[in-house]
Amino acid sequence: MNFKVKVLGEVFEKLEIIKSSMGEFERCGVLFGKAHGNEVQITDIAEIENVKKSPVEFELDPLQTLKAFERAEESGIDVVGVWHTHPSWIAYPSKKDMEGMKIYPGIWIVISKSEVRAYFGDEKGFVEVELKITGSPR
């Protein structure tokens, strides 16, 4: 399936700031927006504490994640995926990421010190998807 992923310019700027200030541990969070078939529009992100506090893996804080889903529901948007950093590796899914994609299918943004890349993953595997930067949510 060919996915189209649009991200607001201001949201991409937030991802770029994370890229330039990632720190020693993986950072993580969720992606807000709307999904319609194979098209996804990312309209915001939220950073969520990595309870693993690890340079090589992440686990979203459950309470903060619940609050993010509640925020999405109250705002009439969806949680369309997750993002996380690879402070000491490339912006490519690790084996743990691939396993996570099987459990939590959707858009996964991986940020290294040099780039921001997006993937769609599910129980069948994953594919890289292009992030198209837009100026408005439409």
PDB file of C-alpha atoms in Angstrom:
ATOM      1  CA  MET A   1       0.000   0.000   0.000  1.00  0.00           C
ATOM      2  CA  ASN A   2       1.280   3.458  -0.910  1.00  0.00           C
ATOM      3  CA  PHE A   3       0.950   5.814   2.068  1.00  0.00           C
ATOM      4  CA  LYS A   4       0.752   9.587   1.866  1.00  0.00           C
ATOM      5  CA  VAL A   5       1.868  11.329   5.033  1.00  0.00           C
ATOM      6  CA  LYS A   6       1.488  15.076   5.345  1.00  0.00           C
ATOM      7  CA  VAL A   7       2.953  16.955   8.263  1.00  0.00           C
ATOM      8  CA  LEU A   8       2.377  20.591   9.125  1.00  0.00           C
ATOM      9  CA  GLY A   9       5.501  22.709   8.731  1.00  0.00           C
ATOM     10  CA  GLU A  10       5.329  23.858  12.358  1.00  0.00           C
ATOM     11  CA  VAL A  11       5.177  20.215  13.486  1.00  0.00           C
ATOM     12  CA  PHE A  12       8.161  19.284  11.327  1.00  0.00           C
ATOM     13  CA  GLU A  13      10.042  22.178  12.931  1.00  0.00           C
ATOM     14  CA  LYS A  14       9.336  20.624  16.359  1.00  0.00           C
ATOM     15  CA  LEU A  15      10.802  17.329  15.096  1.00  0.00           C
ATOM     16  CA  GLU A  16      13.878  19.191  13.827  1.00  0.00           C
ATOM     17  CA  ILE A  17      14.334  20.827  17.249  1.00  0.00           C
ATOM     18  CA  ILE A  18      14.159  17.383  18.867  1.00  0.00           C
ATOM     19  CA  LYS A  19      16.783  16.180  16.360  1.00  0.00           C
ATOM     20  CA  SER A  20      19.179  18.937  17.378  1.00  0.00           C
ATOM     21  CA  SER A  21      18.657  18.498  21.126  1.00  0.00           C
ATOM     22  CA  MET A  22      18.006  14.822  21.679  1.00  0.00           C
ATOM     23  CA  GLY A  23      20.258  14.044  24.659  1.00  0.00           C
ATOM     24  CA  GLU A  24      21.689  10.697  25.731  1.00  0.00           C
ATOM     25  CA  PHE A  25      18.422   8.747  26.191  1.00  0.00           C
ATOM     26  CA  GLU A  26      15.779   7.980  23.596  1.00  0.00           C
ATOM     27  CA  ARG A  27      12.969  10.514  23.617  1.00  0.00           C
ATOM     28  CA  CYS A  28       9.484   9.533  22.525  1.00  0.00           C
ATOM     29  CA  GLY A  29       5.936  10.639  22.026  1.00  0.00           C
ATOM     30  CA  VAL A  30       2.799  10.412  19.954  1.00  0.00           C
ATOM     31  CA  LEU A  31       1.635  11.904  16.675  1.00  0.00           C
ATOM     32  CA  PHE A  32      -1.767  13.616  16.491  1.00  0.00           C
ATOM     33  CA  GLY A  33      -3.820  14.068  13.348  1.00  0.00           C
ATOM     34  CA  LYS A  34      -6.270  12.322  11.068  1.00  0.00           C
ATOM     35  CA  ALA A  35      -6.021   9.132   9.056  1.00  0.00           C
ATOM     36  CA  HIS A  36      -8.224   8.338   6.077  1.00  0.00           C
ATOM     37  CA  GLY A  37      -7.350   5.077   4.351  1.00  0.00           C
ATOM     38  CA  ASN A  38      -3.763   5.396   3.168  1.00  0.00           C
ATOM     39  CA  GLU A  39      -3.551   9.162   3.833  1.00  0.00           C
ATOM     40  CA  VAL A  40      -2.365  10.550   7.157  1.00  0.00           C
ATOM     41  CA  GLN A  41      -2.204  14.201   8.207  1.00  0.00           C
ATOM     42  CA  ILE A  42       0.021  14.914  11.242  1.00  0.00           C
ATOM     43  CA  THR A  43      -1.136  18.108  12.949  1.00  0.00           C
ATOM     44  CA  ASP A  44       0.736  18.005  16.259  1.00  0.00           C
ATOM     45  CA  ILE A  45       2.994  15.921  18.476  1.00  0.00           C
ATOM     46  CA  ALA A  46       3.311  15.367  22.203  1.00  0.00           C
ATOM     47  CA  GLU A  47       6.426  14.299  24.028  1.00  0.00           C
ATOM     48  CA  ILE A  48       5.870  11.538  26.558  1.00  0.00           C
ATOM     49  CA  GLU A  49       8.347  10.415  29.188  1.00  0.00           C
ATOM     50  CA  ASN A  50      10.478   7.417  28.270  1.00  0.00           C
ATOM     51  CA  VAL A  51      10.103   5.300  31.402  1.00  0.00           C
ATOM     52  CA  LYS A  52      13.008   3.089  30.252  1.00  0.00           C
ATOM     53  CA  LYS A  53      15.444   6.041  30.422  1.00  0.00           C
ATOM     54  CA  SER A  54      17.619   4.160  27.952  1.00  0.00           C
ATOM     55  CA  PRO A  55      19.844   5.195  25.035  1.00  0.00           C
ATOM     56  CA  VAL A  56      18.658   2.169  23.008  1.00  0.00           C
ATOM     57  CA  GLU A  57      14.957   1.649  23.731  1.00  0.00           C
ATOM     58  CA  PHE A  58      11.828   3.480  24.779  1.00  0.00           C
ATOM     59  CA  GLU A  59       8.576   2.825  26.565  1.00  0.00           C
ATOM     60  CA  LEU A  60       5.890   5.481  26.693  1.00  0.00           C
ATOM     61  CA  ASP A  61       4.753   6.434  30.200  1.00  0.00           C
ATOM     62  CA  PRO A  62       1.282   4.818  30.455  1.00  0.00           C
ATOM     63  CA  LEU A  63      -0.444   7.673  32.312  1.00  0.00           C
ATOM     64  CA  GLN A  64       0.931  10.356  29.983  1.00  0.00           C
ATOM     65  CA  THR A  65      -0.066   8.205  26.995  1.00  0.00           C
ATOM     66  CA  LEU A  66      -3.615   7.883  28.327  1.00  0.00           C
ATOM     67  CA  LYS A  67      -3.763  11.664  28.737  1.00  0.00           C
ATOM     68  CA  ALA A  68      -2.564  12.097  25.144  1.00  0.00           C
ATOM     69  CA  PHE A  69      -5.384   9.841  23.897  1.00  0.00           C
ATOM     70  CA  GLU A  70      -7.879  11.794  26.014  1.00  0.00           C
ATOM     71  CA  ARG A  71      -6.536  15.074  24.585  1.00  0.00           C
ATOM     72  CA  ALA A  72      -6.979  13.704  21.071  1.00  0.00           C
ATOM     73  CA  GLU A  73     -10.524  12.540  21.748  1.00  0.00           C
ATOM     74  CA  GLU A  74     -11.502  15.887  23.294  1.00  0.00           C
ATOM     75  CA  SER A  75     -10.023  17.715  20.286  1.00  0.00           C
ATOM     76  CA  GLY A  76     -11.688  15.522  17.663  1.00  0.00           C
ATOM     77  CA  ILE A  77      -8.384  14.194  16.338  1.00  0.00           C
ATOM     78  CA  ASP A  78      -6.639  10.840  16.495  1.00  0.00           C
ATOM     79  CA  VAL A  79      -3.352   9.460  17.716  1.00  0.00           C
ATOM     80  CA  VAL A  80      -1.960   8.385  14.320  1.00  0.00           C
ATOM     81  CA  GLY A  81       1.423   7.072  15.410  1.00  0.00           C
ATOM     82  CA  VAL A  82       4.495   7.425  17.541  1.00  0.00           C
ATOM     83  CA  TRP A  83       7.860   9.147  17.270  1.00  0.00           C
ATOM     84  CA  HIS A  84      11.125   8.461  18.995  1.00  0.00           C
ATOM     85  CA  THR A  85      14.815   9.237  18.751  1.00  0.00           C
ATOM     86  CA  HIS A  86      17.872   7.117  18.110  1.00  0.00           C
ATOM     87  CA  PRO A  87      20.606   9.159  19.826  1.00  0.00           C
ATOM     88  CA  SER A  88      23.341   6.693  18.955  1.00  0.00           C
ATOM     89  CA  TRP A  89      22.022   5.069  15.776  1.00  0.00           C
ATOM     90  CA  ILE A  90      20.516   5.873  12.388  1.00  0.00           C
ATOM     91  CA  ALA A  91      16.906   6.862  11.713  1.00  0.00           C
ATOM     92  CA  TYR A  92      15.905   3.307  10.826  1.00  0.00           C
ATOM     93  CA  PRO A  93      13.690   0.933  12.827  1.00  0.00           C
ATOM     94  CA  SER A  94      15.526  -1.298  15.272  1.00  0.00           C
ATOM     95  CA  LYS A  95      14.434  -4.897  15.849  1.00  0.00           C
ATOM     96  CA  LYS A  96      12.461  -3.717  18.905  1.00  0.00           C
ATOM     97  CA  ASP A  97      10.813  -1.025  16.769  1.00  0.00           C
ATOM     98  CA  MET A  98       9.798  -3.642  14.206  1.00  0.00           C
ATOM     99  CA  GLU A  99       8.241  -5.756  16.950  1.00  0.00           C
ATOM    100  CA  GLY A 100       6.453  -2.667  18.292  1.00  0.00           C
ATOM    101  CA  MET A 101       5.026  -1.920  14.855  1.00  0.00           C
ATOM    102  CA  LYS A 102       3.344  -5.318  14.846  1.00  0.00           C
ATOM    103  CA  ILE A 103       1.589  -4.508  18.130  1.00  0.00           C
ATOM    104  CA  TYR A 104       0.956  -0.795  17.464  1.00  0.00           C
ATOM    105  CA  PRO A 105       0.477  -0.399  13.712  1.00  0.00           C
ATOM    106  CA  GLY A 106       0.643   3.055  12.205  1.00  0.00           C
ATOM    107  CA  ILE A 107       3.102   5.800  11.406  1.00  0.00           C
ATOM    108  CA  TRP A 108       6.419   5.633  13.236  1.00  0.00           C
ATOM    109  CA  ILE A 109       8.798   8.589  12.977  1.00  0.00           C
ATOM    110  CA  VAL A 110      12.404   7.830  13.865  1.00  0.00           C
ATOM    111  CA  ILE A 111      14.785  10.718  14.521  1.00  0.00           C
ATOM    112  CA  SER A 112      18.567  10.425  14.507  1.00  0.00           C
ATOM    113  CA  LYS A 113      21.123  13.186  15.006  1.00  0.00           C
ATOM    114  CA  SER A 114      21.194  13.709  11.231  1.00  0.00           C
ATOM    115  CA  GLU A 115      17.680  13.035   9.909  1.00  0.00           C
ATOM    116  CA  VAL A 116      13.955  12.539  10.452  1.00  0.00           C
ATOM    117  CA  ARG A 117      12.396   9.540   8.676  1.00  0.00           C
ATOM    118  CA  ALA A 118       8.905   8.047   8.716  1.00  0.00           C
ATOM    119  CA  TYR A 119       7.659   4.488   8.351  1.00  0.00           C
ATOM    120  CA  PHE A 120       4.343   2.702   8.245  1.00  0.00           C
ATOM    121  CA  GLY A 121       4.500  -0.535  10.188  1.00  0.00           C
ATOM    122  CA  ASP A 122       2.102  -3.340  11.000  1.00  0.00           C
ATOM    123  CA  GLU A 123       2.048  -7.105  11.496  1.00  0.00           C
ATOM    124  CA  LYS A 124       3.181  -7.617   7.884  1.00  0.00           C
ATOM    125  CA  GLY A 125       6.325  -5.507   8.194  1.00  0.00           C
ATOM    126  CA  PHE A 126       7.174  -1.893   7.498  1.00  0.00           C
ATOM    127  CA  VAL A 127       7.823   0.504   4.630  1.00  0.00           C
ATOM    128  CA  GLU A 128       9.429   3.900   4.582  1.00  0.00           C
ATOM    129  CA  VAL A 129       7.018   6.704   3.743  1.00  0.00           C
ATOM    130  CA  GLU A 130       7.753  10.204   2.560  1.00  0.00           C
ATOM    131  CA  LEU A 131       6.851  13.103   4.841  1.00  0.00           C
ATOM    132  CA  LYS A 132       5.274  15.853   2.776  1.00  0.00           C
ATOM    133  CA  ILE A 133       5.515  19.169   4.610  1.00  0.00           C
ATOM    134  CA  THR A 134       2.384  21.305   4.290  1.00  0.00           C
ATOM    135  CA  GLY A 135       1.311  24.718   5.462  1.00  0.00           C
ATOM    136  CA  SER A 136      -2.184  23.867   6.680  1.00  0.00           C
ATOM    137  CA  PRO A 137      -4.138  20.885   7.973  1.00  0.00           C
ATOM    138  CA  ARG A 138      -6.147  20.542   4.750  1.00  0.00           C
TER     139      ARG A 138
END
